[in-house]
mmCIF file of C-alpha atoms and ligand atoms in Angstrom:
data_model
loop_
_atom_site.group_PDB
_atom_site.id
_atom_site.type_symbol
_atom_site.label_atom_id
_atom_site.label_comp_id
_atom_site.label_asym_id
_atom_site.label_seq_id
_atom_site.Cartn_x
_atom_site.Cartn_y
_atom_site.Cartn_z
ATOM 1 C CA MET A 1 0.279 -0.151 0.241
ATOM 2 C CA THR A 2 1.757 3.057 -1.171
ATOM 3 C CA ALA A 3 0.741 6.596 1.057
ATOM 4 C CA VAL A 4 -0.785 9.533 -0.817
ATOM 5 C CA ILE A 5 -1.447 11.762 2.380
ATOM 6 C CA LYS A 6 0.389 11.266 6.034
ATOM 7 C CA THR A 7 0.081 13.724 7.679
ATOM 8 C CA ILE A 8 2.035 13.681 11.284
ATOM 9 C CA ARG A 9 0.028 14.633 14.409
ATOM 10 C CA LEU A 10 -1.324 17.206 11.544
ATOM 11 C CA THR A 11 -2.826 20.736 13.782
ATOM 12 C CA LYS A 12 -4.024 24.744 13.442
ATOM 13 C CA ALA A 13 -5.408 26.739 15.476
ATOM 14 C CA TYR A 14 -6.559 30.394 15.150
ATOM 15 C CA GLY A 15 -5.698 31.402 18.035
ATOM 16 C CA ASP A 16 -6.786 30.148 21.211
ATOM 17 C CA GLN A 17 -9.992 28.084 19.201
ATOM 18 C CA ILE A 18 -7.838 24.636 18.112
ATOM 19 C CA ALA A 19 -10.319 23.712 14.013
ATOM 20 C CA VAL A 20 -7.559 20.372 13.491
ATOM 21 C CA ASP A 21 -5.630 18.675 16.779
ATOM 22 C CA ASN A 22 -2.865 16.426 16.084
ATOM 23 C CA LEU A 23 -4.091 14.501 12.989
ATOM 24 C CA GLN A 24 -3.395 11.700 11.820
ATOM 25 C CA MET A 25 -4.346 10.352 8.082
ATOM 26 C CA ASN A 26 -3.169 8.437 5.557
ATOM 27 C CA VAL A 27 -4.941 8.061 2.448
ATOM 28 C CA ASN A 28 -3.764 5.498 0.495
ATOM 29 C CA GLN A 29 -2.886 4.952 -3.934
ATOM 30 C CA GLY A 30 -5.763 4.033 -5.628
ATOM 31 C CA GLN A 31 -8.997 5.121 -2.673
ATOM 32 C CA ILE A 32 -11.635 7.053 -2.874
ATOM 33 C CA TYR A 33 -11.331 8.381 0.272
ATOM 34 C CA GLY A 34 -14.347 9.848 2.535
ATOM 35 C CA PHE A 35 -13.764 13.041 4.660
ATOM 36 C CA LEU A 36 -16.794 12.715 7.207
ATOM 37 C CA GLY A 37 -17.566 15.585 9.750
ATOM 38 C CA GLN A 38 -20.086 18.244 10.827
ATOM 39 C CA ASN A 39 -19.981 21.151 10.104
ATOM 40 C CA GLY A 40 -17.374 23.755 11.521
ATOM 41 C CA ALA A 41 -15.841 20.099 12.036
ATOM 42 C CA GLY A 42 -12.181 21.482 11.087
ATOM 43 C CA LYS A 43 -12.375 19.198 7.356
ATOM 44 C CA THR A 44 -11.972 22.481 5.129
ATOM 45 C CA THR A 45 -8.980 23.706 7.568
ATOM 46 C CA THR A 46 -7.395 20.007 6.235
ATOM 47 C CA ILE A 47 -7.786 20.460 3.272
ATOM 48 C CA ARG A 48 -6.658 24.255 2.873
ATOM 49 C CA MET A 49 -3.368 22.672 5.214
ATOM 50 C CA LEU A 50 -3.003 20.137 2.248
ATOM 51 C CA LEU A 51 -2.848 21.842 -0.556
ATOM 52 C CA GLY A 52 -0.476 24.423 0.696
ATOM 53 C CA LEU A 53 -2.991 27.667 1.305
ATOM 54 C CA ILE A 54 -2.547 27.686 5.261
ATOM 55 C CA LYS A 55 0.181 26.666 7.637
ATOM 56 C CA PRO A 56 0.481 24.423 9.869
ATOM 57 C CA THR A 57 0.646 25.279 13.563
ATOM 58 C CA GLN A 58 1.934 22.124 14.101
ATOM 59 C CA GLY A 59 2.978 18.953 12.490
ATOM 60 C CA GLN A 60 4.197 17.656 8.677
ATOM 61 C CA ILE A 61 2.429 17.337 6.362
ATOM 62 C CA GLU A 62 3.827 14.394 3.261
ATOM 63 C CA ILE A 63 2.443 13.526 0.059
ATOM 64 C CA PHE A 64 3.427 11.352 -2.836
ATOM 65 C CA GLY A 65 6.120 10.705 0.637
ATOM 66 C CA GLU A 66 7.532 13.803 -0.091
ATOM 67 C CA ASN A 67 7.410 16.739 3.260
ATOM 68 C CA LEU A 68 4.300 18.909 1.533
ATOM 69 C CA LEU A 69 6.807 22.262 3.338
ATOM 70 C CA GLU A 70 10.670 21.063 1.683
ATOM 71 C CA LYS A 71 8.587 19.582 -2.063
ATOM 72 C CA GLN A 72 5.535 21.891 -2.505
ATOM 73 C CA ARG A 73 5.678 23.088 -6.006
ATOM 74 C CA ASP A 74 6.416 19.930 -7.090
ATOM 75 C CA ILE A 75 3.836 18.256 -4.774
ATOM 76 C CA LEU A 76 1.629 20.952 -5.890
ATOM 77 C CA LYS A 77 1.355 19.808 -10.052
ATOM 78 C CA ARG A 78 0.685 16.155 -9.236
ATOM 79 C CA ILE A 79 -3.075 17.037 -7.339
ATOM 80 C CA GLY A 80 -6.027 18.110 -8.715
ATOM 81 C CA SER A 81 -8.333 19.799 -5.854
ATOM 82 C CA ILE A 82 -11.424 22.495 -6.202
ATOM 83 C CA VAL A 83 -12.207 24.427 -2.842
ATOM 84 C CA GLU A 84 -14.870 26.592 -2.533
ATOM 85 C CA PHE A 85 -15.211 29.300 -5.237
ATOM 86 C CA SER A 86 -15.358 28.416 -8.876
ATOM 87 C CA GLY A 87 -13.315 31.239 -9.611
ATOM 88 C CA PHE A 88 -14.243 31.767 -13.621
ATOM 89 C CA TYR A 89 -15.530 33.889 -16.295
ATOM 90 C CA GLU A 90 -19.579 33.652 -16.122
ATOM 91 C CA ASN A 91 -19.456 35.545 -19.826
ATOM 92 C CA LEU A 92 -17.400 32.440 -21.406
ATOM 93 C CA THR A 93 -17.911 29.328 -22.190
ATOM 94 C CA ALA A 94 -16.830 25.792 -20.676
ATOM 95 C CA ARG A 95 -13.988 25.105 -22.969
ATOM 96 C CA GLU A 96 -13.171 28.674 -23.216
ATOM 97 C CA ASN A 97 -13.047 28.843 -19.600
ATOM 98 C CA LEU A 98 -10.960 25.861 -19.629
ATOM 99 C CA LEU A 99 -8.642 26.758 -22.553
ATOM 100 C CA ILE A 100 -7.505 30.043 -20.537
ATOM 101 C CA HIS A 101 -6.431 27.157 -17.350
ATOM 102 C CA ALA A 102 -3.813 25.127 -19.519
ATOM 103 C CA LYS A 103 -2.545 27.873 -20.769
ATOM 104 C CA LEU A 104 -1.848 29.006 -16.383
ATOM 105 C CA LYS A 105 -0.428 25.877 -16.483
ATOM 106 C CA GLY A 106 1.167 25.659 -18.442
ATOM 107 C CA VAL A 107 -0.643 22.389 -19.457
ATOM 108 C CA HIS A 108 0.047 21.941 -23.538
ATOM 109 C CA LYS A 109 -1.058 19.147 -24.286
ATOM 110 C CA LYS A 110 -3.641 19.498 -27.194
ATOM 111 C CA ASN A 111 -6.440 16.622 -26.579
ATOM 112 C CA ALA A 112 -6.348 18.479 -22.098
ATOM 113 C CA VAL A 113 -9.312 20.560 -23.209
ATOM 114 C CA GLU A 114 -11.214 18.318 -24.992
ATOM 115 C CA GLU A 115 -10.741 15.409 -22.935
ATOM 116 C CA ALA A 116 -11.794 17.131 -19.518
ATOM 117 C CA LEU A 117 -14.866 18.472 -21.047
ATOM 118 C CA GLU A 118 -15.735 15.159 -22.298
ATOM 119 C CA ILE A 119 -14.910 13.109 -19.301
ATOM 120 C CA ALA A 120 -16.931 15.664 -17.360
ATOM 121 C CA GLY A 121 -19.544 15.621 -20.160
ATOM 122 C CA LEU A 122 -19.710 19.215 -20.771
ATOM 123 C CA GLN A 123 -18.797 18.779 -24.582
ATOM 124 C CA ALA A 124 -21.700 19.253 -26.042
ATOM 125 C CA GLU A 125 -22.619 22.937 -24.196
ATOM 126 C CA THR A 126 -20.107 24.780 -26.953
ATOM 127 C CA LYS A 127 -22.955 28.449 -26.429
ATOM 128 C CA LYS A 128 -23.657 27.666 -23.830
ATOM 129 C CA ARG A 129 -22.281 30.858 -21.169
ATOM 130 C CA VAL A 130 -20.476 29.818 -17.383
ATOM 131 C CA GLY A 131 -22.710 31.697 -16.682
ATOM 132 C CA GLN A 132 -25.752 30.334 -17.420
ATOM 133 C CA PHE A 133 -25.415 27.204 -16.455
ATOM 134 C CA SER A 134 -26.000 24.739 -13.044
ATOM 135 C CA LEU A 135 -25.001 23.942 -10.007
ATOM 136 C CA GLY A 136 -23.313 20.539 -10.597
ATOM 137 C CA MET A 137 -22.718 21.632 -14.628
ATOM 138 C CA LYS A 138 -20.011 24.633 -13.609
ATOM 139 C CA GLN A 139 -19.028 21.592 -10.347
ATOM 140 C CA ARG A 140 -18.312 19.741 -12.767
ATOM 141 C CA LEU A 141 -16.333 21.601 -14.778
ATOM 142 C CA GLY A 142 -14.805 22.668 -11.424
ATOM 143 C CA ILE A 143 -13.505 19.097 -11.651
ATOM 144 C CA ALA A 144 -13.744 19.038 -15.331
ATOM 145 C CA ARG A 145 -9.938 22.190 -14.678
ATOM 146 C CA ALA A 146 -8.607 19.844 -11.375
ATOM 147 C CA ILE A 147 -8.473 17.183 -13.695
ATOM 148 C CA LEU A 148 -6.748 19.047 -17.141
ATOM 149 C CA HIS A 149 -3.415 18.796 -16.052
ATOM 150 C CA HIS A 150 -3.853 14.767 -15.376
ATOM 151 C CA PRO A 151 -2.490 14.619 -11.377
ATOM 152 C CA GLU A 152 -2.898 11.359 -9.617
ATOM 153 C CA LEU A 153 -4.246 12.889 -6.748
ATOM 154 C CA LEU A 154 -8.452 15.082 -6.561
ATOM 155 C CA ILE A 155 -8.783 16.765 -3.600
ATOM 156 C CA LEU A 156 -12.459 17.700 -3.259
ATOM 157 C CA ASP A 157 -13.951 19.909 0.018
ATOM 158 C CA GLU A 158 -18.220 19.468 -0.532
ATOM 159 C CA PRO A 159 -17.822 19.248 -4.513
ATOM 160 C CA THR A 160 -22.178 17.997 -3.780
ATOM 161 C CA ASN A 161 -22.643 21.171 -1.459
ATOM 162 C CA GLY A 162 -25.909 22.670 -2.839
ATOM 163 C CA LEU A 163 -26.838 20.167 -5.794
ATOM 164 C CA ASP A 164 -29.453 18.561 -6.713
ATOM 165 C CA PRO A 165 -29.972 14.851 -6.356
ATOM 166 C CA ILE A 166 -28.886 14.249 -10.122
ATOM 167 C CA GLY A 167 -26.055 16.797 -9.982
ATOM 168 C CA ILE A 168 -25.270 14.873 -6.667
ATOM 169 C CA LYS A 169 -25.270 11.499 -8.785
ATOM 170 C CA GLU A 170 -23.704 13.059 -12.215
ATOM 171 C CA ILE A 171 -20.950 13.467 -9.488
ATOM 172 C CA ARG A 172 -20.397 10.804 -8.278
ATOM 173 C CA ARG A 173 -20.465 9.284 -11.418
ATOM 174 C CA LEU A 174 -17.963 11.194 -12.294
ATOM 175 C CA ILE A 175 -15.563 11.165 -9.104
ATOM 176 C CA LYS A 176 -15.786 6.669 -9.347
ATOM 177 C CA SER A 177 -14.496 6.580 -13.057
ATOM 178 C CA LEU A 178 -11.801 9.049 -12.520
ATOM 179 C CA ALA A 179 -11.033 6.742 -9.689
ATOM 180 C CA GLU A 180 -11.571 3.298 -11.898
ATOM 181 C CA GLU A 181 -10.124 4.995 -15.450
ATOM 182 C CA ARG A 182 -7.598 7.152 -14.492
ATOM 183 C CA LYS A 183 -6.755 5.771 -11.552
ATOM 184 C CA ILE A 184 -6.009 9.145 -9.767
ATOM 185 C CA THR A 185 -6.351 8.757 -5.260
ATOM 186 C CA ILE A 186 -9.364 10.273 -4.165
ATOM 187 C CA LEU A 187 -9.922 13.026 -1.204
ATOM 188 C CA ILE A 188 -13.447 14.513 -1.139
ATOM 189 C CA SER A 189 -15.387 15.305 2.110
ATOM 190 C CA SER A 190 -19.051 16.215 3.473
ATOM 191 C CA HIS A 191 -21.120 16.365 6.195
ATOM 192 C CA ILE A 192 -22.840 13.480 4.678
ATOM 193 C CA LEU A 193 -23.264 10.019 5.568
ATOM 194 C CA THR A 194 -25.197 8.926 3.146
ATOM 195 C CA GLU A 195 -23.333 10.222 0.196
ATOM 196 C CA VAL A 196 -19.577 9.145 1.481
ATOM 197 C CA GLU A 197 -21.050 6.058 1.981
ATOM 198 C CA GLN A 198 -22.039 6.087 -1.404
ATOM 199 C CA LEU A 199 -19.634 7.070 -2.903
ATOM 200 C CA ALA A 200 -16.074 6.414 -0.563
ATOM 201 C CA ASP A 201 -14.691 3.453 -0.306
ATOM 202 C CA HIS A 202 -12.343 4.374 3.243
ATOM 203 C CA ILE A 203 -13.316 6.890 5.646
ATOM 204 C CA GLY A 204 -12.242 9.684 7.670
ATOM 205 C CA ILE A 205 -14.398 10.645 10.974
ATOM 206 C CA ILE A 206 -12.934 14.247 12.476
ATOM 207 C CA HIS A 207 -15.086 15.794 14.708
ATOM 208 C CA GLN A 208 -14.220 18.679 16.622
ATOM 209 C CA GLY A 209 -10.966 18.829 14.620
ATOM 210 C CA LYS A 210 -9.976 15.156 16.013
ATOM 211 C CA LEU A 211 -10.100 12.199 13.422
ATOM 212 C CA LEU A 212 -11.985 9.182 15.873
ATOM 213 C CA GLU A 213 -11.832 6.628 13.299
ATOM 214 C CA GLU A 214 -9.550 6.087 10.160
ATOM 215 C CA ILE A 215 -11.573 2.343 8.326
ATOM 216 C CA SER A 216 -12.138 1.262 5.383
ATOM 217 C CA PHE A 217 -16.248 0.817 4.614
ATOM 218 C CA ASN A 218 -16.041 -3.405 4.542
ATOM 219 C CA GLU A 219 -14.232 -3.187 8.174
ATOM 220 C CA LEU A 220 -16.818 -1.351 8.795
ATOM 221 C CA ARG A 221 -19.321 -3.161 7.767
ATOM 222 C CA LYS A 222 -18.156 -5.805 9.275
ATOM 223 C CA ARG A 223 -18.446 -4.626 12.416
ATOM 224 C CA ASN A 224 -22.144 -3.134 11.895
ATOM 225 C CA ARG A 225 -23.494 -6.324 10.982
ATOM 226 C CA LYS A 226 -26.484 -7.334 12.736
ATOM 227 C CA TYR A 227 -26.185 -9.956 14.954
ATOM 228 C CA LEU A 228 -28.273 -11.193 17.874
ATOM 229 C CA GLU A 229 -27.256 -12.758 21.253
ATOM 230 C CA PHE A 230 -27.078 -14.688 23.496
ATOM 231 C CA GLN A 231 -25.931 -14.995 26.684
ATOM 232 C CA VAL A 232 -26.178 -18.354 27.712
ATOM 233 C CA SER A 233 -24.922 -21.329 30.261
ATOM 234 C CA ASP A 234 -22.841 -22.592 28.234
ATOM 235 C CA GLU A 235 -21.371 -21.066 25.128
ATOM 236 C CA SER A 236 -18.930 -23.842 23.674
ATOM 237 C CA LYS A 237 -22.321 -26.182 23.570
ATOM 238 C CA ALA A 238 -24.072 -23.859 22.285
ATOM 239 C CA ALA A 239 -22.036 -23.943 19.803
ATOM 240 C CA MET A 240 -22.328 -26.734 18.280
ATOM 241 C CA LEU A 241 -25.969 -27.457 18.361
ATOM 242 C CA MET A 242 -26.617 -24.203 16.279
ATOM 243 C CA GLU A 243 -23.724 -26.075 13.760
ATOM 244 C CA LYS A 244 -24.998 -28.870 14.081
ATOM 245 C CA HIS A 245 -28.721 -28.550 14.068
ATOM 246 C CA PHE A 246 -29.451 -25.549 11.545
ATOM 247 C CA ALA A 247 -26.022 -25.860 10.099
ATOM 248 C CA ILE A 248 -24.897 -22.303 11.699
ATOM 249 C CA PHE A 249 -21.050 -20.920 10.917
ATOM 250 C CA ASP A 250 -21.399 -17.573 11.226
ATOM 251 C CA TYR A 251 -21.224 -16.333 14.947
ATOM 252 C CA GLU A 252 -18.117 -15.274 17.026
ATOM 253 C CA VAL A 253 -18.447 -16.643 20.307
ATOM 254 C CA HIS A 254 -17.386 -13.394 23.530
ATOM 255 C CA ASP A 255 -15.750 -13.847 26.316
ATOM 256 C CA GLU A 256 -19.174 -14.537 29.188
ATOM 257 C CA GLY A 257 -21.259 -17.080 27.876
ATOM 258 C CA ASN A 258 -22.427 -14.817 25.480
ATOM 259 C CA ILE A 259 -22.445 -15.888 21.573
ATOM 260 C CA ARG A 260 -22.581 -13.774 18.415
ATOM 261 C CA VAL A 261 -25.253 -15.007 15.926
ATOM 262 C CA TYR A 262 -24.897 -13.046 12.577
ATOM 263 C CA SER A 263 -26.957 -14.984 10.313
ATOM 264 C CA HIS A 264 -30.283 -16.830 10.920
ATOM 265 C CA ILE A 265 -31.479 -13.414 12.738
ATOM 266 C CA GLY A 266 -35.259 -13.390 13.202
ATOM 267 C CA GLU A 267 -35.051 -16.641 13.835
ATOM 268 C CA GLN A 268 -34.042 -16.045 18.087
ATOM 269 C CA SER A 269 -36.968 -18.567 19.232
ATOM 270 C CA LYS A 270 -35.671 -21.347 16.832
ATOM 271 C CA LEU A 271 -32.779 -21.216 18.787
ATOM 272 C CA ASN A 272 -33.585 -20.529 22.123
ATOM 273 C CA LYS A 273 -35.659 -23.295 22.591
ATOM 274 C CA LEU A 274 -33.123 -25.453 20.214
ATOM 275 C CA PHE A 275 -29.967 -24.573 23.272
ATOM 276 C CA VAL A 276 -32.894 -25.080 26.191
ATOM 277 C CA GLU A 277 -33.722 -28.542 25.053
ATOM 278 C CA HIS A 278 -29.894 -29.593 24.795
ATOM 279 C CA GLY A 279 -29.880 -28.138 29.017
ATOM 280 C CA ILE A 280 -28.161 -24.886 27.970
ATOM 281 C CA ASP A 281 -29.990 -22.198 30.197
ATOM 282 C CA VAL A 282 -30.273 -19.552 28.069
ATOM 283 C CA PHE A 283 -29.736 -15.718 30.052
ATOM 284 C CA LYS A 284 -30.436 -13.515 28.011
ATOM 285 C CA ILE A 285 -30.685 -12.718 23.398
ATOM 286 C CA THR A 286 -30.703 -9.389 22.213
ATOM 287 C CA THR A 287 -30.962 -8.295 18.880
ATOM 288 C CA SER A 288 -28.370 -5.540 17.810
ATOM 289 C CA GLU A 289 -30.283 -2.274 16.163
ATOM 290 C CA ASP A 290 -26.471 -1.118 15.531
ATOM 291 C CA ARG A 291 -27.086 0.984 11.537
ATOM 292 C CA LEU A 292 -23.960 3.073 10.700
ATOM 293 C CA GLU A 293 -26.114 6.318 11.124
ATOM 294 C CA ASP A 294 -26.330 4.729 14.893
ATOM 295 C CA TYR A 295 -22.688 4.264 14.855
ATOM 296 C CA PHE A 296 -21.424 7.212 13.883
ATOM 297 C CA ILE A 297 -24.058 9.667 15.960
ATOM 298 C CA LYS A 298 -22.174 7.307 18.903
ATOM 299 C CA LEU A 299 -19.586 8.095 17.746
ATOM 300 C CA ILE A 300 -19.277 11.865 17.531
ATOM 301 C CA GLY A 301 -21.442 11.914 20.717
ATOM 302 C CA GLY A 302 -24.744 12.775 19.741
ATOM 303 C CA GLY A 303 -24.660 15.036 17.688
ATOM 304 C CA THR A 304 -26.317 14.620 14.224
ATOM 305 C CA VAL A 305 -24.238 13.339 10.693
ATOM 306 C CA GLY A 306 -26.123 13.848 7.587
HETATM 307 P P1 LIG B 401 -17.744 23.874 6.613
HETATM 308 O O1 LIG B 401 -18.112 22.362 6.585
HETATM 309 O O2 LIG B 401 -18.630 24.350 7.505
HETATM 310 O O3 LIG B 401 -16.782 24.531 6.309
HETATM 311 P P2 LIG B 401 -15.477 22.104 7.891
HETATM 312 O O4 LIG B 401 -14.773 21.555 8.310
HETATM 313 O O5 LIG B 401 -14.611 22.630 6.751
HETATM 314 O O6 LIG B 401 -16.747 22.269 7.962
HETATM 315 P P3 LIG B 401 -13.762 24.320 8.991
HETATM 316 O O7 LIG B 401 -14.251 25.304 8.272
HETATM 317 O O8 LIG B 401 -12.894 23.565 8.952
HETATM 318 O O9 LIG B 401 -14.495 23.402 9.381
HETATM 319 O O10 LIG B 401 -13.035 25.105 11.186
HETATM 320 C C1 LIG B 401 -12.985 24.583 12.223
HETATM 321 C C2 LIG B 401 -12.683 25.684 12.814
HETATM 322 O O11 LIG B 401 -12.159 26.650 11.960
HETATM 323 C C3 LIG B 401 -14.494 26.438 12.966
HETATM 324 O O12 LIG B 401 -14.770 25.800 14.488
HETATM 325 C C4 LIG B 401 -14.466 27.324 12.812
HETATM 326 O O13 LIG B 401 -15.139 28.456 13.240
HETATM 327 C C5 LIG B 401 -12.586 28.231 12.387
HETATM 328 N N1 LIG B 401 -12.106 28.988 12.005
HETATM 329 C C6 LIG B 401 -11.820 27.636 9.941
HETATM 330 N N2 LIG B 401 -10.511 28.747 9.145
HETATM 331 C C7 LIG B 401 -10.711 29.972 9.932
HETATM 332 C C8 LIG B 401 -10.462 31.098 10.381
HETATM 333 N N3 LIG B 401 -9.656 31.830 8.458
HETATM 334 N N4 LIG B 401 -9.914 32.092 11.446
HETATM 335 C C9 LIG B 401 -10.934 31.925 12.662
HETATM 336 N N5 LIG B 401 -11.507 30.004 12.588
HETATM 337 C C10 LIG B 401 -11.536 29.380 12.051
#
């Protein structure tokens, strides 16, 4: 696994207020990394530091294995981003805007603008001026601009903010295709859990400037799987009975007579009967109700995410 972004105790304070607090973030090559947090959690501040727009108060940033402060120019050439303002000329078309940007950025590859327009689904908009674009189109144009120079890493700060469901879907599709076809590593921030869940394969959760969790969605789903939990007098015997009578193998034995069954949810009475008939005392049966959303709310201590 090659690290693309690594922050070491990254901290940013504005006077007394600590906006980003000892952040240890790891984004690896090929990931779509969802950076999730409520408004004011510290996402934009982190992203601005990653892009060299503001300086950390403390800590370090390594991108592509190099120190950002030492190699900023070289590193930034390999990154594309959308942060805050679009900065397009509203009276020009998408193509004209991109041609100007390509010139400014020193992108001389002949087809770069056409290619970017096509990827963003804007190649047919030959006449419309950017001032007449929907917000979704503007965001797609922003992404087209961000990929003009073929970056290896794309950093997108809340790219779906303010978009309608169709606009969100289009951005999602675009981001996925950039990751899959162009193999670009993508960091995308959002305050909406379901959005991150549909897009990202890894997630970092930031709350009050601190990174509370960094995990793959696969791992997270596994951890949040629904289960039936029995508290019994003899967990080994209970496990043996489940295997023998119902071919249940997807279970885990925990301490103090707890056994978690990940299949056959809703069949607790059948299992209860089996145990009791074979002389096992059943003290308690519980069903986990944890959904991903509850997990996040628990994690951030009661606040709501998305
Ligand atoms: P949002 O989605 O609302 O932008 P965010 O997660 O991106 O939220 P940040 O913008 O990084 O959060 O802000 C983190 C904290 O730092 C907030 O409490 C914010 O008020 C504070 N902050 C951000 N920029 C500044 C600044 N220039 N001066 C003082 N405080 C700031």
